[in-house]
Amino acid sequence: MEHDGMIQAAGERIRGAANVVVVTGAGVSAESGIDTYRGAGGLWEKHDVNEVATASALRRDPAKVWRFLLLLREHIAAASPNAAHRAIAALEDRVATVRVITQNIDGLHQAAGSRTVLEIHGNVREARDPETGAIHALGELDLERLPPLCPRTGRVLRPNVLYFEEAYDPEIMGLASRWVRQAEVILIVGTSGMVPTPYFLAWEGKSAGAFVIDVNLDRSAPMFTFGTELADLFLQGKAGVVLPQVVALI
Ligand code: APR
């Protein structure tokens, strides 16, 4: 099928669906000027992941891990939602149930108006007490001295982000898993699959009957498709171009 035909087919599938899940990665925010993690110019080319984004780095040098997070936060604060985020939010006017599962920590889906967003890797807006799980808005903390302390208890706080070497929150993943199993269509947008969670979720949804549409500049790493084709439709291109075309047909 050529590209226009596939856009058409994606639009028809979504038009006929009452429940759509959108799973997103860094590629959905690329057109907002936020760096992706992998590939040329990606964050992991410029920063050593073992120094700034692992559980052991957080234990070894929490101030350094915090400084990296605050750098991302600054970068994100200067960005706004792009046409891809807006198209995903606009699905809510056309489909009864739309849920977004994102690996991104930038909050741009919510800024674009998506109302049901599960941030499986956390976010840049909050800190967390590692003992009690209590959440604090970063805006309410003194960030001059890192790591920041809870103003009430004086305890050291950590970013509310999931780092490498850490396990997913089972409650969050339980919810993600329920959502994909209820979905009729799963749109997977701008994720490399190097962290395979989006692909596991899409496979879970697909085995429960969902139609899977992958939107990406490139085909994802074949090892995470387990030798068979995960996507029923692969729409190659920029999310900010492809998604508005699809949504215009619904
Ligand atoms: N439109 C669509 N896809 C795009 C665009 C775009 N404009 N720009 C880039 N992409 C695609 C790339 O082809 C790539 O497949 O987005 C993907 C980005 O991949 P990664 O940088 O690996 O980002 P992601 O998959 O979200 O990373 C997963 O890894 O480091 C961790 O916790 C971090 O959540 C992140 C996780």
Coordinates of N, CA and C in Angstrom, one line a residue, residues 10-237:
A10 N -5.5 4.1 8.2 CA -5.3 4.4 9.6 C -6.6 5.2 10.1
G11 N -6.9 6.2 9.3 CA -8.1 7.1 9.6 C -9.3 6.3 9.7
E12 N -9.5 5.3 8.8 CA -10.7 4.5 8.8 C -10.8 3.6 10.1
R13 N -9.7 3.0 10.4 CA -9.6 2.2 11.6 C -10.0 3.0 12.8
I14 N -9.4 4.2 12.9 CA -9.6 5.0 14.2 C -11.1 5.5 14.2
R15 N -11.6 5.8 13.0 CA -13.0 6.3 12.9 C -14.0 5.2 13.4
G16 N -13.6 4.0 13.2 CA -14.5 2.9 13.6 C -14.3 2.4 15.0
A17 N -13.4 3.1 15.7 CA -13.0 2.6 17.1 C -13.6 3.4 18.2
A18 N -14.0 2.8 19.3 CA -14.5 3.5 20.4 C -13.5 3.7 21.5
N19 N -12.4 2.9 21.4 CA -11.3 3.0 22.4 C -9.9 2.9 21.7
V20 N -9.2 4.0 21.9 CA -7.9 4.1 21.3 C -6.9 4.4 22.4
V21 N -5.8 3.7 22.3 CA -4.6 4.0 23.2 C -3.5 4.5 22.3
V22 N -2.9 5.6 22.8 CA -1.7 6.1 22.1 C -0.5 6.0 23.0
V23 N 0.5 5.3 22.5 CA 1.7 5.0 23.3 C 2.8 5.9 22.7
T24 N 3.4 6.8 23.4 CA 4.4 7.7 22.8 C 5.8 7.6 23.4
G25 N 6.8 8.0 22.6 CA 8.2 8.2 23.1 C 8.7 9.5 22.6
A26 N 10.0 9.7 22.8 CA 10.6 11.0 22.6 C 10.4 11.6 21.2
G27 N 10.1 10.7 20.2 CA 9.9 11.2 18.8 C 8.7 12.2 18.7
V28 N 7.7 12.0 19.6 CA 6.5 12.8 19.5 C 6.8 14.3 19.9
S29 N 7.9 14.4 20.7 CA 8.3 15.8 21.2 C 9.4 16.4 20.4
A30 N 10.0 15.6 19.4 CA 11.1 16.1 18.7 C 10.8 17.4 17.9
E31 N 9.6 17.5 17.4 CA 9.3 18.7 16.6 C 8.9 19.9 17.5
S32 N 9.0 19.6 18.9 CA 8.9 20.8 19.8 C 10.3 21.2 20.2
G33 N 11.3 20.6 19.6 CA 12.7 21.1 19.8 C 13.3 20.3 21.0
I34 N 12.6 19.3 21.5 CA 13.2 18.5 22.6 C 14.0 17.4 22.1
D35 N 15.2 17.2 22.5 CA 16.1 16.2 22.0 C 15.5 14.8 22.3
T36 N 15.7 13.9 21.3 CA 15.4 12.5 21.6 C 16.6 11.9 22.4
Y37 N 16.5 10.7 22.8 CA 17.5 10.1 23.6 C 18.6 9.5 22.8
R38 N 18.2 8.8 21.7 CA 19.1 8.0 20.9 C 19.2 8.7 19.5
G39 N 20.3 8.2 18.7 CA 20.5 8.7 17.4 C 21.3 10.0 17.4
A40 N 21.6 10.5 16.3 CA 22.5 11.7 16.2 C 22.0 12.8 16.9
G41 N 22.8 13.4 17.8 CA 22.4 14.6 18.6 C 21.5 14.2 19.8
G42 N 21.3 12.9 20.0 CA 20.4 12.5 21.1 C 21.1 12.7 22.4
L43 N 20.3 12.8 23.5 CA 20.8 13.1 24.8 C 21.9 12.1 25.3
W44 N 21.7 10.8 24.9 CA 22.7 9.8 25.4 C 24.0 9.9 24.6
E45 N 24.1 10.8 23.6 CA 25.3 11.0 22.9 C 26.1 12.1 23.6
K46 N 25.3 13.0 24.2 CA 25.9 14.2 24.9 C 26.1 14.0 26.4
H47 N 25.4 13.0 26.9 CA 25.5 12.8 28.4 C 25.7 11.3 28.6
D48 N 26.5 11.0 29.7 CA 26.7 9.6 30.0 C 25.6 9.1 30.8
V49 N 24.8 8.2 30.2 CA 23.6 7.7 30.9 C 23.9 7.1 32.3
N50 N 25.1 6.5 32.4 CA 25.5 5.9 33.7 C 25.8 6.9 34.8
E51 N 26.0 8.1 34.4 CA 26.3 9.2 35.3 C 25.1 10.0 35.7
V52 N 24.1 10.0 34.9 CA 22.9 10.9 35.1 C 21.6 10.3 35.1
A53 N 21.5 9.0 34.8 CA 20.1 8.4 34.7 C 20.0 7.0 35.1
T54 N 20.8 6.6 36.1 CA 20.7 5.2 36.7 C 20.4 5.3 38.2
A55 N 19.9 4.2 38.7 CA 19.7 4.2 40.2 C 21.0 4.3 40.9
S56 N 22.1 3.7 40.4 CA 23.4 3.7 41.1 C 24.0 5.2 41.0
A57 N 23.8 5.9 39.9 CA 24.2 7.3 39.8 C 23.5 8.1 40.9
L58 N 22.2 7.8 41.0 CA 21.4 8.6 42.0 C 21.9 8.4 43.4
R59 N 22.4 7.1 43.7 CA 22.9 6.8 45.1 C 24.3 7.5 45.2
R60 N 25.1 7.4 44.1 CA 26.5 7.8 44.2 C 26.6 9.4 44.2
D61 N 25.9 10.0 43.3 CA 26.0 11.5 43.2 C 24.6 12.1 42.9
P62 N 23.8 12.1 43.9 CA 22.4 12.6 43.7 C 22.4 14.0 43.1
A63 N 23.3 14.9 43.5 CA 23.3 16.3 43.0 C 23.5 16.3 41.5
K64 N 24.4 15.4 41.0 CA 24.6 15.4 39.5 C 23.4 14.9 38.8
V65 N 22.7 13.9 39.3 CA 21.5 13.4 38.7 C 20.4 14.5 38.7
W66 N 20.4 15.2 39.8 CA 19.4 16.3 39.9 C 19.7 17.4 38.9
R67 N 21.0 17.8 38.8 CA 21.4 18.8 37.8 C 21.0 18.5 36.4
F68 N 21.2 17.2 36.0 CA 20.8 16.8 34.7 C 19.2 16.9 34.5
L69 N 18.5 16.5 35.6 CA 17.1 16.6 35.5 C 16.6 18.1 35.4
L70 N 17.3 19.0 36.1 CA 16.9 20.4 36.1 C 17.3 21.0 34.7
L71 N 18.3 20.5 34.1 CA 18.7 20.9 32.7 C 17.6 20.6 31.7
L72 N 17.1 19.3 31.9 CA 16.0 18.9 31.0 C 14.7 19.7 31.3
R73 N 14.5 20.0 32.5 CA 13.3 20.8 32.9 C 13.4 22.2 32.3
E74 N 14.6 22.8 32.2 CA 14.7 24.1 31.6 C 14.5 24.0 30.1
H75 N 15.0 23.0 29.5 CA 14.9 22.8 28.1 C 13.4 22.6 27.7
I76 N 12.7 21.8 28.6 CA 11.3 21.5 28.4 C 10.4 22.8 28.6
A77 N 10.8 23.6 29.6 CA 10.0 24.8 29.9 C 10.0 25.7 28.7
A78 N 11.0 25.7 27.9 CA 11.1 26.6 26.7 C 10.3 26.0 25.5
A79 N 9.7 24.8 25.7 CA 9.1 24.1 24.5 C 7.6 24.2 24.7
S80 N 6.9 24.1 23.5 CA 5.4 23.9 23.6 C 5.0 22.8 22.7
P81 N 3.7 22.3 22.9 CA 3.2 21.2 22.2 C 3.3 21.4 20.7
N82 N 3.5 20.4 19.9 CA 3.6 20.5 18.4 C 2.3 19.9 17.8
A83 N 2.3 19.9 16.5 CA 1.1 19.4 15.8 C 0.8 17.9 16.1
A84 N 1.8 17.1 16.5 CA 1.5 15.7 16.9 C 0.8 15.7 18.2
H85 N 1.3 16.4 19.2 CA 0.5 16.4 20.5 C -0.9 16.9 20.3
R86 N -1.0 18.0 19.4 CA -2.4 18.5 19.2 C -3.3 17.6 18.5
A87 N -2.7 16.8 17.6 CA -3.6 15.8 16.8 C -4.0 14.7 17.8
I88 N -3.1 14.3 18.7 CA -3.5 13.3 19.7 C -4.6 13.8 20.6
A89 N -4.4 15.0 21.0 CA -5.5 15.6 21.9 C -6.8 15.8 21.2
A90 N -6.7 16.1 19.9 CA -8.0 16.3 19.1 C -8.7 14.9 18.9
L91 N -8.0 13.8 19.0 CA -8.7 12.5 18.9 C -9.9 12.4 19.9
E92 N -9.7 13.1 21.0 CA -10.8 13.1 22.1 C -12.1 13.6 21.6
D93 N -12.1 14.5 20.6 CA -13.4 15.0 20.0 C -14.0 14.0 19.1
R94 N -13.3 12.9 18.7 CA -13.8 12.0 17.7 C -14.0 10.6 18.2
V95 N -13.3 10.2 19.3 CA -13.3 8.8 19.7 C -13.7 8.9 21.2
A96 N -14.6 7.9 21.6 CA -15.2 8.0 22.9 C -14.1 7.9 24.0
T97 N -13.2 6.9 23.9 CA -12.2 6.8 24.9 C -10.8 6.9 24.3
V98 N -10.1 7.9 24.7 CA -8.7 8.0 24.2 C -7.8 8.1 25.5
R99 N -6.8 7.2 25.5 CA -5.8 7.2 26.6 C -4.4 7.2 26.1
V100 N -3.6 8.0 26.7 CA -2.2 8.2 26.3 C -1.3 7.6 27.3
I101 N -0.4 6.7 26.9 CA 0.6 6.1 27.7 C 1.9 6.7 27.2
T102 N 2.6 7.5 28.0 CA 3.9 8.1 27.5 C 5.1 7.8 28.3
Q103 N 6.2 7.6 27.6 CA 7.5 7.5 28.2 C 8.1 8.8 28.5
N104 N 7.5 9.9 27.9 CA 8.1 11.2 28.0 C 7.8 11.8 29.4
I105 N 8.8 12.7 29.8 CA 8.6 13.3 31.1 C 8.3 14.8 31.0
D106 N 8.0 15.2 29.7 CA 7.9 16.6 29.4 C 6.5 17.2 29.7
G107 N 5.5 16.5 29.9 CA 4.1 17.0 30.1 C 3.5 17.7 28.9
L108 N 4.0 17.5 27.7 CA 3.4 18.2 26.6 C 2.1 17.6 26.1
H109 N 1.8 16.4 26.4 CA 0.5 15.8 26.0 C -0.6 16.6 26.8
Q110 N -0.3 16.7 28.1 CA -1.3 17.4 29.0 C -1.4 18.9 28.5
A111 N -0.3 19.5 28.2 CA -0.3 20.9 27.7 C -1.1 21.1 26.4
A112 N -1.1 20.0 25.6 CA -1.9 20.1 24.4 C -3.4 19.8 24.6
G113 N -3.7 19.3 25.8 CA -5.1 19.1 26.1 C -5.5 17.6 26.3
S114 N -4.6 16.7 26.1 CA -5.0 15.3 26.4 C -5.3 15.2 27.9
R115 N -6.4 14.5 28.2 CA -6.9 14.5 29.5 C -6.6 13.2 30.3
T116 N -6.3 12.1 29.6 CA -6.0 10.9 30.3 C -4.6 10.4 29.9
V117 N -3.6 10.8 30.7 CA -2.2 10.6 30.3 C -1.5 9.8 31.5
L118 N -0.9 8.7 31.1 CA -0.1 7.9 32.1 C 1.3 8.1 31.8
E119 N 2.1 8.7 32.7 CA 3.5 9.0 32.5 C 4.3 7.8 33.1
I120 N 4.6 6.8 32.3 CA 5.2 5.6 32.9 C 6.6 5.8 33.4
H121 N 7.3 6.9 32.9 CA 8.7 7.1 33.3 C 8.7 8.4 34.2
G122 N 7.6 8.8 34.8 CA 7.6 9.9 35.7 C 7.5 11.3 34.9
N123 N 8.0 12.3 35.6 CA 7.9 13.7 35.0 C 8.9 14.6 35.5
V124 N 9.1 15.7 34.9 CA 10.1 16.7 35.4 C 9.5 17.8 36.3
R125 N 8.2 17.6 36.7 CA 7.6 18.6 37.5 C 7.7 18.3 39.0
E126 N 8.0 17.1 39.3 CA 7.9 16.7 40.7 C 9.2 16.0 41.3
A127 N 9.2 16.1 42.7 CA 10.2 15.3 43.4 C 9.4 14.3 44.3
R128 N 10.1 13.3 44.8 CA 9.4 12.3 45.6 C 10.3 11.9 46.8
D129 N 9.6 11.7 47.9 CA 10.3 11.2 49.1 C 10.5 9.7 48.8
P130 N 11.7 9.2 48.8 CA 11.9 7.8 48.4 C 11.4 6.8 49.5
E131 N 11.2 7.3 50.7 CA 10.7 6.4 51.8 C 9.2 6.3 51.7
T132 N 8.5 7.5 51.7 CA 7.1 7.5 51.9 C 6.3 7.6 50.5
G133 N 7.1 8.0 49.5 CA 6.4 8.1 48.2 C 5.7 9.5 48.0
A134 N 5.8 10.3 49.1 CA 5.1 11.6 49.0 C 5.7 12.5 47.9
I135 N 4.7 13.1 47.1 CA 5.1 13.9 46.0 C 5.2 15.4 46.3
H136 N 6.2 16.1 45.8 CA 6.3 17.5 46.0 C 6.5 18.2 44.6
A137 N 5.8 19.3 44.4 CA 6.0 20.1 43.2 C 7.4 20.7 43.3
L138 N 8.2 20.6 42.2 CA 9.5 21.2 42.2 C 9.5 22.7 42.5
G139 N 8.4 23.4 42.0 CA 8.2 24.8 42.2 C 8.2 25.2 43.6
E140 N 7.8 24.3 44.5 CA 7.7 24.6 45.9 C 9.0 24.3 46.7
L141 N 10.0 23.8 46.0 CA 11.2 23.4 46.8 C 12.4 24.4 46.5
D142 N 13.3 24.4 47.5 CA 14.5 25.2 47.3 C 15.5 24.4 46.5
L143 N 15.7 24.8 45.2 CA 16.6 24.0 44.3 C 18.0 24.6 44.2
E144 N 18.3 25.5 45.1 CA 19.6 26.1 45.1 C 20.6 25.1 45.6
R145 N 20.2 24.3 46.6 CA 21.1 23.3 47.1 C 20.5 21.9 46.7
L146 N 21.4 21.1 46.1 CA 20.9 19.8 45.6 C 21.6 18.6 46.3
P147 N 21.0 17.5 46.6 CA 19.5 17.3 46.3 C 18.6 18.1 47.2
P148 N 17.4 18.5 46.7 CA 16.5 19.3 47.5 C 16.0 18.5 48.7
L149 N 15.6 19.2 49.7 CA 15.0 18.6 51.0 C 13.6 18.9 51.1
C150 N 12.9 18.0 51.8 CA 11.5 18.2 52.0 C 11.4 19.4 53.1
P151 N 10.6 20.5 52.7 CA 10.6 21.6 53.6 C 10.0 21.3 55.0
R152 N 9.2 20.2 55.1 CA 8.6 19.9 56.4 C 9.4 18.9 57.2
T153 N 9.9 17.8 56.5 CA 10.6 16.8 57.3 C 12.2 16.9 57.2
G154 N 12.7 17.7 56.2 CA 14.1 17.8 56.0 C 14.7 16.6 55.3
R155 N 13.9 15.7 54.9 CA 14.4 14.5 54.2 C 14.9 14.8 52.8
V156 N 15.9 14.0 52.3 CA 16.4 14.2 51.0 C 15.3 13.7 50.0
L157 N 15.1 14.5 48.9 CA 14.1 14.0 47.9 C 14.8 13.6 46.6
R158 N 14.1 12.8 45.9 CA 14.7 12.3 44.6 C 13.7 12.8 43.4
P159 N 14.2 12.8 42.2 CA 13.3 13.1 41.1 C 12.2 12.1 41.0
N160 N 11.0 12.5 40.6 CA 9.9 11.6 40.4 C 10.0 11.0 39.0
V161 N 11.1 10.3 38.7 CA 11.4 9.8 37.4 C 11.9 8.4 37.6
L162 N 11.6 7.5 36.6 CA 12.1 6.1 36.6 C 13.4 6.1 36.0
Y163 N 14.4 5.6 36.7 CA 15.8 5.5 36.2 C 16.1 4.1 35.7
F164 N 17.1 4.0 34.9 CA 17.6 2.7 34.5 C 18.0 2.0 35.8
E165 N 17.9 0.7 35.8 CA 18.1 -0.2 37.0 C 17.0 -0.2 37.9
E166 N 15.9 0.5 37.6 CA 14.7 0.6 38.5 C 13.6 -0.2 37.9
A167 N 12.7 -0.7 38.8 CA 11.6 -1.4 38.3 C 10.4 -0.5 38.1
Y168 N 9.6 -0.8 37.1 CA 8.3 0.0 36.9 C 7.4 -0.2 38.2
D169 N 6.7 0.9 38.4 CA 5.6 0.8 39.5 C 4.6 -0.2 39.0
P170 N 4.3 -1.3 39.8 CA 3.4 -2.3 39.3 C 2.0 -1.8 39.1
E171 N 1.6 -0.7 39.9 CA 0.2 -0.2 39.8 C 0.1 0.5 38.4
I172 N 1.2 1.3 38.1 CA 1.1 2.0 36.8 C 1.1 1.1 35.7
M173 N 1.9 0.0 35.7 CA 2.0 -0.9 34.6 C 0.7 -1.8 34.5
G174 N 0.1 -2.0 35.7 CA -1.2 -2.7 35.7 C -2.2 -2.0 35.0
L175 N -2.2 -0.7 35.2 CA -3.2 0.2 34.5 C -2.9 0.3 33.0
A176 N -1.6 0.4 32.7 CA -1.2 0.5 31.3 C -1.7 -0.8 30.6
S177 N -1.5 -1.9 31.2 CA -1.8 -3.2 30.7 C -3.3 -3.3 30.5
R178 N -4.1 -2.9 31.5 CA -5.6 -2.9 31.3 C -6.0 -2.0 30.1
W179 N -5.4 -0.9 30.0 CA -5.8 0.0 28.9 C -5.5 -0.6 27.6
V180 N -4.3 -1.2 27.4 CA -4.0 -1.7 26.0 C -4.9 -2.9 25.7
R181 N -5.3 -3.7 26.8 CA -6.2 -4.8 26.5 C -7.6 -4.4 26.1
Q182 N -8.0 -3.2 26.6 CA -9.3 -2.7 26.2 C -9.3 -2.0 24.9
A183 N -8.1 -1.7 24.3 CA -8.1 -0.8 23.1 C -8.5 -1.6 21.9
E184 N -9.1 -0.9 21.0 CA -9.4 -1.4 19.6 C -8.3 -1.1 18.7
V185 N -7.7 0.1 18.9 CA -6.6 0.6 18.1 C -5.5 1.1 19.0
I186 N -4.3 0.7 18.7 CA -3.1 1.2 19.5 C -2.2 1.9 18.5
L187 N -2.0 3.2 18.8 CA -1.1 4.0 18.0 C 0.2 4.1 18.8
I188 N 1.3 3.7 18.1 CA 2.6 3.8 18.8 C 3.4 4.8 18.1
V189 N 3.8 5.9 18.8 CA 4.4 7.0 18.1 C 5.8 7.4 18.6
G190 N 6.7 7.5 17.7 CA 8.0 8.1 18.0 C 8.8 7.4 19.2
T191 N 8.9 6.1 19.1 CA 9.7 5.4 20.1 C 10.5 4.4 19.4
S192 N 11.8 4.3 19.9 CA 12.8 3.4 19.2 C 12.6 2.0 19.5
G193 N 12.0 1.7 20.7 CA 11.9 0.3 21.1 C 13.2 -0.2 21.8
M194 N 14.2 0.7 21.9 CA 15.4 0.3 22.7 C 15.1 0.0 24.1
V195 N 14.1 0.8 24.7 CA 13.5 0.4 25.9 C 12.2 -0.2 25.4
P196 N 12.1 -1.5 25.6 CA 11.0 -2.3 24.9 C 9.6 -2.2 25.4
T197 N 9.4 -1.4 26.5 CA 8.1 -1.4 27.2 C 7.0 -1.1 26.2
P198 N 7.1 0.0 25.3 CA 6.0 0.3 24.4 C 5.6 -0.9 23.5
Y199 N 6.7 -1.6 23.2 CA 6.4 -2.8 22.3 C 5.7 -3.9 23.0
F200 N 6.2 -4.2 24.3 CA 5.5 -5.2 25.1 C 4.0 -4.8 25.2
L201 N 3.8 -3.5 25.5 CA 2.4 -3.1 25.7 C 1.6 -3.3 24.4
A202 N 2.2 -2.9 23.3 CA 1.5 -3.0 22.0 C 1.2 -4.5 21.7
W203 N 2.2 -5.3 22.0 CA 2.0 -6.8 21.8 C 0.8 -7.3 22.6
E204 N 0.8 -6.8 23.9 CA -0.3 -7.3 24.8 C -1.6 -6.9 24.2
G205 N -1.7 -5.6 23.8 CA -3.0 -5.1 23.2 C -3.3 -5.9 21.9
K206 N -2.3 -6.1 21.1 CA -2.6 -6.8 19.8 C -3.1 -8.2 20.1
S207 N -2.5 -8.9 21.1 CA -2.9 -10.3 21.3 C -4.3 -10.3 21.9
A208 N -4.8 -9.1 22.5 CA -6.2 -9.0 22.9 C -7.1 -8.5 21.8
G209 N -6.5 -8.3 20.6 CA -7.4 -8.0 19.5 C -7.2 -6.6 18.9
A210 N -6.3 -5.8 19.4 CA -6.1 -4.4 18.9 C -5.4 -4.4 17.6
F211 N -5.7 -3.4 16.8 CA -5.1 -3.1 15.5 C -4.0 -2.1 15.9
V212 N -2.7 -2.4 15.4 CA -1.6 -1.6 15.8 C -1.0 -0.7 14.7
I213 N -0.9 0.6 14.9 CA -0.4 1.5 13.9 C 0.8 2.2 14.5
D214 N 1.9 2.0 13.8 CA 3.2 2.6 14.2 C 3.6 3.8 13.4
V215 N 3.9 4.9 14.1 CA 4.2 6.2 13.4 C 5.7 6.5 13.8
N216 N 6.6 6.5 12.8 CA 8.0 6.8 13.2 C 8.7 7.2 11.9
L217 N 9.8 8.0 12.1 CA 10.7 8.3 11.0 C 11.3 7.1 10.4
D218 N 11.6 6.2 11.3 CA 12.3 4.9 10.8 C 11.6 3.7 11.4
R219 N 11.9 2.6 10.8 CA 11.4 1.3 11.4 C 12.1 1.1 12.7
S220 N 11.4 0.5 13.7 CA 12.1 0.3 15.0 C 13.0 -0.9 14.9
A221 N 13.8 -1.1 16.0 CA 14.7 -2.2 16.1 C 14.0 -3.5 15.9
P222 N 14.4 -4.3 14.9 CA 13.6 -5.5 14.6 C 13.6 -6.5 15.7
M223 N 14.6 -6.5 16.6 CA 14.6 -7.5 17.7 C 13.4 -7.4 18.6
F224 N 12.9 -6.1 18.7 CA 11.7 -6.0 19.5 C 10.4 -6.3 18.9
T225 N 10.5 -6.7 17.6 CA 9.2 -7.2 17.0 C 9.2 -8.7 17.0
F226 N 10.2 -9.3 17.7 CA 10.2 -10.8 17.9 C 10.1 -11.6 16.6
G227 N 10.6 -11.1 15.6 CA 10.6 -11.9 14.3 C 9.4 -11.8 13.5
T228 N 8.3 -11.2 14.1 CA 7.1 -11.0 13.3 C 6.7 -9.5 13.3
E229 N 5.8 -9.2 12.5 CA 5.5 -7.8 12.4 C 4.5 -7.4 13.5
L230 N 4.9 -6.4 14.3 CA 4.0 -5.9 15.3 C 3.0 -5.0 14.7
A231 N 3.4 -4.1 13.9 CA 2.5 -3.1 13.4 C 1.6 -3.6 12.2
D232 N 0.3 -3.4 12.3 CA -0.5 -3.7 11.2 C -0.4 -2.7 10.1
L233 N -0.1 -1.5 10.5 CA 0.2 -0.4 9.6 C 1.4 0.4 10.1
F234 N 2.4 0.6 9.2 CA 3.5 1.4 9.6 C 3.5 2.7 8.8
L235 N 3.3 3.8 9.5 CA 3.3 5.1 8.8 C 4.6 5.8 9.0
Q236 N 5.4 5.9 7.9 CA 6.7 6.4 8.0 C 6.6 8.0 7.8
G237 N 7.2 8.7 8.7 CA 7.2 10.2 8.6 C 7.3 10.8 9.9

